[in-house]
mmCIF file of C-alpha atoms and ligand atoms in Angstrom:
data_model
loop_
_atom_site.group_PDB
_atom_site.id
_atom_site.type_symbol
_atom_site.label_atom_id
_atom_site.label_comp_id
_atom_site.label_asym_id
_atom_site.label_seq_id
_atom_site.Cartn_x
_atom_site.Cartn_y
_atom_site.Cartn_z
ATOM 1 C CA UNK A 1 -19.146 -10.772 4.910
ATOM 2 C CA UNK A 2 -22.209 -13.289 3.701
ATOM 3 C CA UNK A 3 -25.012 -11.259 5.485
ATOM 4 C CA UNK A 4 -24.093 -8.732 2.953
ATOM 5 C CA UNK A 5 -24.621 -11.167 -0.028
ATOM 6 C CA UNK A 6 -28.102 -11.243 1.010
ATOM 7 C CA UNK A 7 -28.385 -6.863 0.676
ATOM 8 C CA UNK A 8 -29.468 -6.257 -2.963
ATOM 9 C CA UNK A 9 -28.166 -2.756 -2.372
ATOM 10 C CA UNK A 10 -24.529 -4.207 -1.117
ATOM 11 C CA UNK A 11 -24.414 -6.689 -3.764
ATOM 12 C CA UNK A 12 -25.811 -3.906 -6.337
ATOM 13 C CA UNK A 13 -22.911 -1.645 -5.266
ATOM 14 C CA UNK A 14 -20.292 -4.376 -5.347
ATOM 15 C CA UNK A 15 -21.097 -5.403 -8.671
ATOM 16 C CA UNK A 16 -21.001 -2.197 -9.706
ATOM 17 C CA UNK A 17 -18.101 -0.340 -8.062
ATOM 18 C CA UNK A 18 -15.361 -3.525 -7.928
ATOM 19 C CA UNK A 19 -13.753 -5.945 -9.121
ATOM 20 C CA UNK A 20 -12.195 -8.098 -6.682
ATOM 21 C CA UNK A 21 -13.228 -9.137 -3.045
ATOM 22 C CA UNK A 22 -11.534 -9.735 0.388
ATOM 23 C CA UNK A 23 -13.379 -11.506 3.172
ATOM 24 C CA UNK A 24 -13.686 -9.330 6.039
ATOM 25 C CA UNK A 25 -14.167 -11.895 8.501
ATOM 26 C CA UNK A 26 -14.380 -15.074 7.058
ATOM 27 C CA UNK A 27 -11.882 -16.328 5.778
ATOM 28 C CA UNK A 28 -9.663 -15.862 9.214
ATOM 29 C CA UNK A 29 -8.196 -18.945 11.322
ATOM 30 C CA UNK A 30 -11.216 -17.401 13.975
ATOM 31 C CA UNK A 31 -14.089 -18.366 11.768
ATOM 32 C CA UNK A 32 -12.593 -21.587 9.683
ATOM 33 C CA UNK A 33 -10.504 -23.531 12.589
ATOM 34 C CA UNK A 34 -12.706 -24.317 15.427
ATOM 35 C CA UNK A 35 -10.941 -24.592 19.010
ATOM 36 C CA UNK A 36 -11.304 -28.155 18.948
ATOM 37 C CA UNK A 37 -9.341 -28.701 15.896
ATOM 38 C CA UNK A 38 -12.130 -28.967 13.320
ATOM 39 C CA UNK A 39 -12.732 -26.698 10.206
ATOM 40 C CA UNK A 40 -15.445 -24.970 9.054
ATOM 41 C CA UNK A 41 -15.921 -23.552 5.068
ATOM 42 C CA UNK A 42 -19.211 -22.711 4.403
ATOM 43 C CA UNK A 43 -19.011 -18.798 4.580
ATOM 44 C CA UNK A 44 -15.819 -18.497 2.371
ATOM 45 C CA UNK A 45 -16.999 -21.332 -0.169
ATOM 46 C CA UNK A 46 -20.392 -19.240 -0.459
ATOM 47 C CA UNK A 47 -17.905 -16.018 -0.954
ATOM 48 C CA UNK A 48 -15.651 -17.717 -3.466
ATOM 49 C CA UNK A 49 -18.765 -18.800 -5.383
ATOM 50 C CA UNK A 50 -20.190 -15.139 -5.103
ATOM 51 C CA UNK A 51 -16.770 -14.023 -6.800
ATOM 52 C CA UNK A 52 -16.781 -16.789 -9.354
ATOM 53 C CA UNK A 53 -20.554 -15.583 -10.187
ATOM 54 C CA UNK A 54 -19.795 -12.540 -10.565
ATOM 55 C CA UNK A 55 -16.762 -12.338 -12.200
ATOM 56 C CA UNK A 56 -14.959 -10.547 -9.221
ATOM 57 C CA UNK A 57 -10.966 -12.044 -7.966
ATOM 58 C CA UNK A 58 -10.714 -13.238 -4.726
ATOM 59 C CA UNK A 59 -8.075 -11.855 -2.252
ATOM 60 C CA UNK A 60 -7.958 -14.546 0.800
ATOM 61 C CA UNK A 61 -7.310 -12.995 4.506
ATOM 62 C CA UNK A 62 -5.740 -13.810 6.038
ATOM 63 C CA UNK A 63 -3.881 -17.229 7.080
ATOM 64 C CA UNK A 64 -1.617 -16.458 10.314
ATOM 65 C CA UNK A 65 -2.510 -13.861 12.294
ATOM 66 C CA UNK A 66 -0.340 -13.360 15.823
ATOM 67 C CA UNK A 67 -3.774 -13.357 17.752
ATOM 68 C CA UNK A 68 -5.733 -16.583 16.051
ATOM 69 C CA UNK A 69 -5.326 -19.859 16.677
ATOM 70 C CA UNK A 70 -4.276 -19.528 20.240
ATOM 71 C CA UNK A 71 -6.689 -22.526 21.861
ATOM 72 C CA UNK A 72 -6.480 -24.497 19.093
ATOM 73 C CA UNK A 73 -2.619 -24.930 19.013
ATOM 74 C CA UNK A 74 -2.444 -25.075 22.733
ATOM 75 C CA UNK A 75 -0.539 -27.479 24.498
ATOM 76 C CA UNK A 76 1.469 -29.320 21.257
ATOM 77 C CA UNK A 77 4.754 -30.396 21.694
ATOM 78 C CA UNK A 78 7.190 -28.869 18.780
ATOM 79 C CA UNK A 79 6.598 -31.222 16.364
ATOM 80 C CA UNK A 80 2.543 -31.371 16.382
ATOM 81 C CA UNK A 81 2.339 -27.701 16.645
ATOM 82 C CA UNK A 82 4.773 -27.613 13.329
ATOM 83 C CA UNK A 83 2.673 -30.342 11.398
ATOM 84 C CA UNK A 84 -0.684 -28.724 12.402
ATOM 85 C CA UNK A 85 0.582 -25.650 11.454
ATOM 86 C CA UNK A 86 1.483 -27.429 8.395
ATOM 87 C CA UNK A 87 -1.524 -29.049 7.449
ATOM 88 C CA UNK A 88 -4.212 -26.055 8.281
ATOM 89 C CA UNK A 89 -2.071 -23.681 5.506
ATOM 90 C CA UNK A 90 -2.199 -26.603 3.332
ATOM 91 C CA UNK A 91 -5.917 -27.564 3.895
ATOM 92 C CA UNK A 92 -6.792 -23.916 3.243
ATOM 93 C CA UNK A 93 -4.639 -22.800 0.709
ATOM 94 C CA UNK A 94 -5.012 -25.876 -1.204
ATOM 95 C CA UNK A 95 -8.932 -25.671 -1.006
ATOM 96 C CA UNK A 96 -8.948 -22.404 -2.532
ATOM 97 C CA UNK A 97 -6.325 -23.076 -4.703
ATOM 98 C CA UNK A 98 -6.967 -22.048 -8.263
ATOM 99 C CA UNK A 99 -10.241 -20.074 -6.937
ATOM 100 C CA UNK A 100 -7.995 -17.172 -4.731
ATOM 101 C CA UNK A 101 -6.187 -14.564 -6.707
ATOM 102 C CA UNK A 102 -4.167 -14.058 -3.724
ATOM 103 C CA UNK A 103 -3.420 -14.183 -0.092
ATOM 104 C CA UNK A 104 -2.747 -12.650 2.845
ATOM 105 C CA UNK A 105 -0.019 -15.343 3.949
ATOM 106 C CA UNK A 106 1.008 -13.361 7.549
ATOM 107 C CA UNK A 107 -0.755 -10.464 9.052
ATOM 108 C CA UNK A 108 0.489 -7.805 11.383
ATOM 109 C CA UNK A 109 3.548 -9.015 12.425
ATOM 110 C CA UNK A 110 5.467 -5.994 13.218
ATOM 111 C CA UNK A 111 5.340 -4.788 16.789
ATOM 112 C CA UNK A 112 2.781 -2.476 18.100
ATOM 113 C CA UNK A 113 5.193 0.592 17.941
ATOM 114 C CA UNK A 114 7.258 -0.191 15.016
ATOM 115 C CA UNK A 115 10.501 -1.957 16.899
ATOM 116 C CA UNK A 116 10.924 -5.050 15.741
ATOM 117 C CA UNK A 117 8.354 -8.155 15.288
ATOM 118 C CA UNK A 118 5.529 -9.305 17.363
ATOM 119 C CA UNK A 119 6.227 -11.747 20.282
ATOM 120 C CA UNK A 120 3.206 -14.706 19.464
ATOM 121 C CA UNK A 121 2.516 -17.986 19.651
ATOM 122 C CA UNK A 122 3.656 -18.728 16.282
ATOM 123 C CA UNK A 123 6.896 -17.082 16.755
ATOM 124 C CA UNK A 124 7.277 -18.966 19.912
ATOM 125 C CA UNK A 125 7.194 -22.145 18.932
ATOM 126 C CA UNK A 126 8.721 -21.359 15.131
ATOM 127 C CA UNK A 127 10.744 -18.672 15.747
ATOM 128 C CA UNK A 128 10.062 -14.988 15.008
ATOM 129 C CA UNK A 129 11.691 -15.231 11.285
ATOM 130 C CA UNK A 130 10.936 -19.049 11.421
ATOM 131 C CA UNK A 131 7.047 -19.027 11.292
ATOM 132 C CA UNK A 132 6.898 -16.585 8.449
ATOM 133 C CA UNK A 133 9.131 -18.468 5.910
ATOM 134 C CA UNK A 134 7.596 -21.410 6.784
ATOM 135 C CA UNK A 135 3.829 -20.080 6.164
ATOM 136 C CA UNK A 136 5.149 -17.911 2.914
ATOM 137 C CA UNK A 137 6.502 -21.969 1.902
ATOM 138 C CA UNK A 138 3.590 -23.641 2.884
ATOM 139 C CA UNK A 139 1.656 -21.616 1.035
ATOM 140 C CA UNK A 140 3.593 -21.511 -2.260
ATOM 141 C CA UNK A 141 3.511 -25.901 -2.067
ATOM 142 C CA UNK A 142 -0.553 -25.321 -1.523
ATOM 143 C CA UNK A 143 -1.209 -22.222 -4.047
ATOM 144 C CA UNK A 144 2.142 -21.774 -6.573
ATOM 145 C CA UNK A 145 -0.525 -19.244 -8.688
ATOM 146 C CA UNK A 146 -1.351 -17.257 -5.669
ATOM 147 C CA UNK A 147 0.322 -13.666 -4.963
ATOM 148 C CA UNK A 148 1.619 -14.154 -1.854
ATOM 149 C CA UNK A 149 1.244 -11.130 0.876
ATOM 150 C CA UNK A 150 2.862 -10.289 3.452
ATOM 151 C CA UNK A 151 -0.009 -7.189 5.433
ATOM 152 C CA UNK A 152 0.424 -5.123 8.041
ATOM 153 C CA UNK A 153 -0.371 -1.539 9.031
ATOM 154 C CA UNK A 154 0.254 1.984 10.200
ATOM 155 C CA UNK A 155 2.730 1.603 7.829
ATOM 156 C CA UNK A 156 2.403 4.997 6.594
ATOM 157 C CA UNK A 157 0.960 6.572 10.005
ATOM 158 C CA UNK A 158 4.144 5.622 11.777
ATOM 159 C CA UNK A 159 7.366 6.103 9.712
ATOM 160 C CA UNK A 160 9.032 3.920 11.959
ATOM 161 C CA UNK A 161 6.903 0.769 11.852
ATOM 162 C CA UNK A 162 6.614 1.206 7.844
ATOM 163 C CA UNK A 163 10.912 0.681 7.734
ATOM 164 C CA UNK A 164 10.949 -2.221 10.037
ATOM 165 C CA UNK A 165 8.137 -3.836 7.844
ATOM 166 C CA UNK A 166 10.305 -3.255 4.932
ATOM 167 C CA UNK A 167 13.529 -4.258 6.697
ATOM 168 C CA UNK A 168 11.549 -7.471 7.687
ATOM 169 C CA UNK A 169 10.596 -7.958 3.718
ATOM 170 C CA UNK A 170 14.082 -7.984 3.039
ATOM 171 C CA UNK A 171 15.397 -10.388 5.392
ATOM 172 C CA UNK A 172 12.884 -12.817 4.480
ATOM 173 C CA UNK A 173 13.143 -12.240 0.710
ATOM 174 C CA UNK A 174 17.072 -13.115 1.616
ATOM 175 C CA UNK A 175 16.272 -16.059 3.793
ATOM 176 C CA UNK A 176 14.367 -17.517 0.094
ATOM 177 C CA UNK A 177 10.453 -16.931 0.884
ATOM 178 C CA UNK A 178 8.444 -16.960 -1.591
ATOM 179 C CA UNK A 179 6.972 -13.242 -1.248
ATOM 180 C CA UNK A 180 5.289 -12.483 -3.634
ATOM 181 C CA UNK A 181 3.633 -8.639 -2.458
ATOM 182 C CA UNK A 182 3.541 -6.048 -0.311
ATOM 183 C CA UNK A 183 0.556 -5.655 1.702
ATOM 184 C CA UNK A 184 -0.591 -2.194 3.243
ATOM 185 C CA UNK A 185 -3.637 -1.866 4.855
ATOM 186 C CA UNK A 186 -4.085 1.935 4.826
ATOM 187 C CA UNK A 187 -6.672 2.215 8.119
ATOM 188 C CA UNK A 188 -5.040 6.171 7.371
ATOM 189 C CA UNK A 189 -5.090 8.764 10.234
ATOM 190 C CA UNK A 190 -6.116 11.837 8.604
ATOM 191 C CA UNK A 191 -3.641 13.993 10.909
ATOM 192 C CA UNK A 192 -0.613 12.462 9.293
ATOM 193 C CA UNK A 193 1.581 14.988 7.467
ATOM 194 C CA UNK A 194 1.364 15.740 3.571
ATOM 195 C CA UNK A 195 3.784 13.370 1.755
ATOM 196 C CA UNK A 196 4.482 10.858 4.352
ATOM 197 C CA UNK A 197 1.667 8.342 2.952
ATOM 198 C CA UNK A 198 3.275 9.118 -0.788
ATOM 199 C CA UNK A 199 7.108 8.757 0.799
ATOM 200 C CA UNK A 200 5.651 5.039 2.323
ATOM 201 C CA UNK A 201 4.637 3.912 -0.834
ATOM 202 C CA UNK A 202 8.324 4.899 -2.767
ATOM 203 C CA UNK A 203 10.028 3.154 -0.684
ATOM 204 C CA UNK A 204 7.827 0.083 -0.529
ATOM 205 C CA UNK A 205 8.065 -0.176 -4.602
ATOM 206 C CA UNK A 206 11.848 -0.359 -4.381
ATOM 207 C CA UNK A 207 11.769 -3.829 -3.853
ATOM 208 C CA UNK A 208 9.899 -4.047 -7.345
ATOM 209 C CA UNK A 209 7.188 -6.184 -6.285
ATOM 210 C CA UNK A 210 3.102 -5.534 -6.897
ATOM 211 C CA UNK A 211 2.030 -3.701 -3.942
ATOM 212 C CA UNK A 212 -2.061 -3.970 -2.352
ATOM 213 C CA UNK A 213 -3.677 -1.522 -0.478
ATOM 214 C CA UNK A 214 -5.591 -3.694 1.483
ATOM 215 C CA UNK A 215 -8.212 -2.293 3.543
ATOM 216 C CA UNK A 216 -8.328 1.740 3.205
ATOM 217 C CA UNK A 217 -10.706 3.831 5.271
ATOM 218 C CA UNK A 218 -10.094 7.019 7.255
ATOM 219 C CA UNK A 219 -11.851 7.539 9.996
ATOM 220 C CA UNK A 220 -12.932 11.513 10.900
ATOM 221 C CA UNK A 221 -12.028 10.693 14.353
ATOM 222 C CA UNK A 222 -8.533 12.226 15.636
ATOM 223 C CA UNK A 223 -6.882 10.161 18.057
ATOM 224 C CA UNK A 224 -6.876 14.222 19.824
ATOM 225 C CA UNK A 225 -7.811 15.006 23.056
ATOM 226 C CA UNK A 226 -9.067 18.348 22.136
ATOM 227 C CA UNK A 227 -10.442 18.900 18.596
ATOM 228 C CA UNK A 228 -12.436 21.843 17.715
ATOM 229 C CA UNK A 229 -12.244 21.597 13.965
ATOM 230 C CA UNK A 230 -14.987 21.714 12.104
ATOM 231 C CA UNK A 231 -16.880 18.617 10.321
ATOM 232 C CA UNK A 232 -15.652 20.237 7.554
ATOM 233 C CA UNK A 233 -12.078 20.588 8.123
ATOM 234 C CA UNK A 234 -11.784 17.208 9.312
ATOM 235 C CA UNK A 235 -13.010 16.182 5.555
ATOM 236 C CA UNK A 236 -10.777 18.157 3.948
ATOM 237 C CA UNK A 237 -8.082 16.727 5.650
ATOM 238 C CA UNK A 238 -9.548 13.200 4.931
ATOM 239 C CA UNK A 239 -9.783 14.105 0.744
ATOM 240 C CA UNK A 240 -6.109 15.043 0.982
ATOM 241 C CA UNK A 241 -4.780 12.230 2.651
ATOM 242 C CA UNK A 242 -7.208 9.674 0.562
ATOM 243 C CA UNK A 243 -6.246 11.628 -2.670
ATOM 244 C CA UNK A 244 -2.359 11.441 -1.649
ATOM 245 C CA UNK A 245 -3.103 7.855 -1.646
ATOM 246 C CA UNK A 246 -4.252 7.157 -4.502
ATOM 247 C CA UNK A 247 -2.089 9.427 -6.422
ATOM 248 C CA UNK A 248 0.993 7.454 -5.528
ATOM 249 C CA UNK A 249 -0.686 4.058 -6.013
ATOM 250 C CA UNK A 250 -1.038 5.141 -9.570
ATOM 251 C CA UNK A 251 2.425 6.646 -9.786
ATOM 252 C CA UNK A 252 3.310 3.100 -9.037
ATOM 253 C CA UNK A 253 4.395 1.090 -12.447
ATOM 254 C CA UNK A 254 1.821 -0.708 -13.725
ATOM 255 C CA UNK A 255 2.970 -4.429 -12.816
ATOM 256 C CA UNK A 256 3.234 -3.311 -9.158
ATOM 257 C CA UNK A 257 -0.382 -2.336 -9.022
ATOM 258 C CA UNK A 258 -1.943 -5.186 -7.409
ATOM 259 C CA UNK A 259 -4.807 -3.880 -5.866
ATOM 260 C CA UNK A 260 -6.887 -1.012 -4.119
ATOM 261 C CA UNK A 261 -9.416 -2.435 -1.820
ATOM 262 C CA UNK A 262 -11.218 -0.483 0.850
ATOM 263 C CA UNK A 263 -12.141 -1.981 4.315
ATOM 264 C CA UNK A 264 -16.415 -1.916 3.483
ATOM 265 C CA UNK A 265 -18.288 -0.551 1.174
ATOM 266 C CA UNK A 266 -20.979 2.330 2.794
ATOM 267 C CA UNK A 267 -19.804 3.993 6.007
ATOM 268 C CA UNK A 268 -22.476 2.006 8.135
ATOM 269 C CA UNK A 269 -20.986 -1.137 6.973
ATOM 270 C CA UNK A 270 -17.346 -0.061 8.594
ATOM 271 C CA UNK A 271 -15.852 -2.046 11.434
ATOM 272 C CA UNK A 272 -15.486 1.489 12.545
ATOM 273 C CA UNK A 273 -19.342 1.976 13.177
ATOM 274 C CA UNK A 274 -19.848 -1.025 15.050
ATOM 275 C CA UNK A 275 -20.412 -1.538 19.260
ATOM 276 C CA UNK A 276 -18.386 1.010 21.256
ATOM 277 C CA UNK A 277 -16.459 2.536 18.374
ATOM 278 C CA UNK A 278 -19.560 4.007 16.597
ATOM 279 C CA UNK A 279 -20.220 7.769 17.460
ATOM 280 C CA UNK A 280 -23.330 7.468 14.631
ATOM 281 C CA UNK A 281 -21.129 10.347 12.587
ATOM 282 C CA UNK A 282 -17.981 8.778 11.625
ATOM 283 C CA UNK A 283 -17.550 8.569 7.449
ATOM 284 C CA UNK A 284 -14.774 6.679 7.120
ATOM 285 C CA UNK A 285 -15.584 4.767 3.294
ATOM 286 C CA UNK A 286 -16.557 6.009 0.120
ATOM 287 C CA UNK A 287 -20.616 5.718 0.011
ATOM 288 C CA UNK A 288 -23.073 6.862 2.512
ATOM 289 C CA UNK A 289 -24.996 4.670 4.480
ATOM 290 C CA UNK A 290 -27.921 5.478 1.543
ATOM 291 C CA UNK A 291 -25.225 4.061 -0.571
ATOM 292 C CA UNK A 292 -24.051 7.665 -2.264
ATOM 293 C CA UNK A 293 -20.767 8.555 -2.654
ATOM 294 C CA UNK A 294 -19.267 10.910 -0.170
ATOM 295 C CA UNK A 295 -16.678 13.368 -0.748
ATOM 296 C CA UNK A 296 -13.710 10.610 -0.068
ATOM 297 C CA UNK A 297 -15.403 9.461 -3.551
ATOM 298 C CA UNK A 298 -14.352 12.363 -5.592
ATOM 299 C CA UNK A 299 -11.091 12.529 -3.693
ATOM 300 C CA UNK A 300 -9.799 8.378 -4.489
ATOM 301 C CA UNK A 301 -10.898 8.925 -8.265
ATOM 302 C CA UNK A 302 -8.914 12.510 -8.318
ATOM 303 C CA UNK A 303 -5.796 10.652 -6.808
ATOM 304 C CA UNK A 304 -6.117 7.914 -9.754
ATOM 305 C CA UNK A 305 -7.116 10.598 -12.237
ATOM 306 C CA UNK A 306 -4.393 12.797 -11.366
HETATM 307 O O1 9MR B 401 -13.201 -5.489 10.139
HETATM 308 C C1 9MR B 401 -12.865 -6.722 10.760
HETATM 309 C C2 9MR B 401 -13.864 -7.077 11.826
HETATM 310 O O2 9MR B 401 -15.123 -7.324 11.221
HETATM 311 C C3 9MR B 401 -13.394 -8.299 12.612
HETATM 312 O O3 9MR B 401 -14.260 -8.528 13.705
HETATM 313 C C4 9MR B 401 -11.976 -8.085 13.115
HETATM 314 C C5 9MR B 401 -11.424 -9.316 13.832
HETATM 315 O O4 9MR B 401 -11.372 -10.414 12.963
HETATM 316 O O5 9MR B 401 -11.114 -7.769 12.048
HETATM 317 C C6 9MR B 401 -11.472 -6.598 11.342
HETATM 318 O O6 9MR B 401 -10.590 -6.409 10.254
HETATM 319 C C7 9MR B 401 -9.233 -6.185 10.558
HETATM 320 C C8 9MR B 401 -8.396 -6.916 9.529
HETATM 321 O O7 9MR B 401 -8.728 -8.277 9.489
HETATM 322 C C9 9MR B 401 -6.931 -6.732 9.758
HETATM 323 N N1 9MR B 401 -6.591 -5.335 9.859
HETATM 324 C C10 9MR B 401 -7.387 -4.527 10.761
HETATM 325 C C11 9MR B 401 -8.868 -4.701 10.452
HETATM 326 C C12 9MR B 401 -9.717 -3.808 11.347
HETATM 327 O O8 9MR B 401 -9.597 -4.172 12.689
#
């Protein structure tokens, strides 16, 4: 996010650690369209300019998202809602066009528990197959060098929500959009079971197209009632998963590596350390809020090593 562009220790560890950037925040329907139609740029021109600086490739995030948009969209008949929908893909693509690596074309559209696709306003007044292909082409006419993503997750934490994703990839591969990747976020819940986060990403390269872990942290938190392991066991079950992770990203063939991003850079910069979620304790990224690596360091670079 900007504020961070004005941390010499962020920017320092940025610079230092990676090579491509993704806009937490700003780059979102929620920050650039305004409820009353208008758009706003100034945060993600002042990011694309901080990547162009420095060297780094932009990933945008994300254009439709099932929760954005909602007031702004209200109340169009078919045909507005269509051309609006139209013209803010074109507006933003097409600014960035050139500048963006990549995007994030439609986020999170599979259903809560993995059965089927999320009901929305887009899918409403599009149709639930409908408003994808027609953001994946709206995109392509704004962008044609951009990967284009399609980016969910608990794609690996639920087995079942991971197939219908890559059911739904199918279809609209079949139905002629232009995807271009395969987007998975990787927010991983340490508990899952050895070999399910390595069996997720198998089956995701089948379709032969570059594949982006988009926004990996673990949290040390178990989703438990009662958990009496130790700070230490929890950690050890975070390496393995984070190493697991890594390891099968680099198992992937080279053209299919698009990308490794995590979701912040020092644990107090996580979404996952912010208003009610933060317990003060939870490690959930690679560096320490003093900016030193923490053992999910060692881990990611034994998974690539490996
Ligand atoms: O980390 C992001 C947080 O700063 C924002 O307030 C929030 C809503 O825009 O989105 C968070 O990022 C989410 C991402 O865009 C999509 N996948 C889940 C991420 C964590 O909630």
């Amino acid at each position: 996010m900007t504020g961070q562009l004005d941390d010499p220790r962020w920017v320092r560890l940025a610079t230092t650690h990676f090579s491509q950037l993704t806009p937490e925040w700003e780059m979102k329907m929620e920050y650039i369209l305004s409820d009353d139609g208008s758009y706003r740029f100034q945060a993600p021109d002042r990011l694309a300019t901080f990547c162009a600086t420095n060297g780094m490739r932009l990933h945008g995030h994300a254009l439709i998202w099932f929760s954005q948009g909602v007031k702004a969209f209200a109340g169009l008949d078919q045909a507005r809602f269509a051309a609006a929908y139209d013209h803010y893909i074109a507006t933003v693509a097409g600014r960035y066009r050139g500048r963006v690596a990549s995007w994030d074309v439609v986020n999170e559209a599979i259903a809560e528990d993995g059965n089927g696709l999320r009901d929305c306003h887009w899918s409403r007044a599009l149709g639930q197959d409908g408003y994808m292909i027609r953001a994946f082409e709206q995109a392509k006419l704004a962008d044609p060098g951009a990967v284009l993503f399609l980016n969910d997750y608990n794609l690996e934490n639920n087995p079942r929500k991971g197939a219908t994703f890559l059911r739904t990839v199918e279809r609209l591969l079949r139905a002629g959009a232009p995807i271009g990747g395969i987007g998975t976020q990787s927010h991983l819940d340490i508990d899952i079971p050895a070999g399910q986060t390595a069996a997720f990403m198998r089956d995701a390269a089948a379709f032969g197209l570059p594949i982006h872990v988009s926004e990996l942290d673990a949290s040390l938190n178990s989703e438990r009632r009662l958990d009496t392991r130790s700070p230490g066991q929890k950690l050890a079950r975070q390496q393995a998963r984070v190493t697991e992770l890594a390891q099968a990203f680099s198992d992937l063939p080279a053209a299919q590596r698009f990308a490794f991003t995590v979701w912040g850079i020092r644990d107090t910069d996580s979404w996952l350390r912010r208003g009610e979620r933060d317990d003060g304790r939870d490690s959930p990224l690679l560096f320490n809020a003093a900016g030193r690596p923490n053992p999910m360091f060692g881990a990611l670079a034994d998974g690539f090593q490996s």
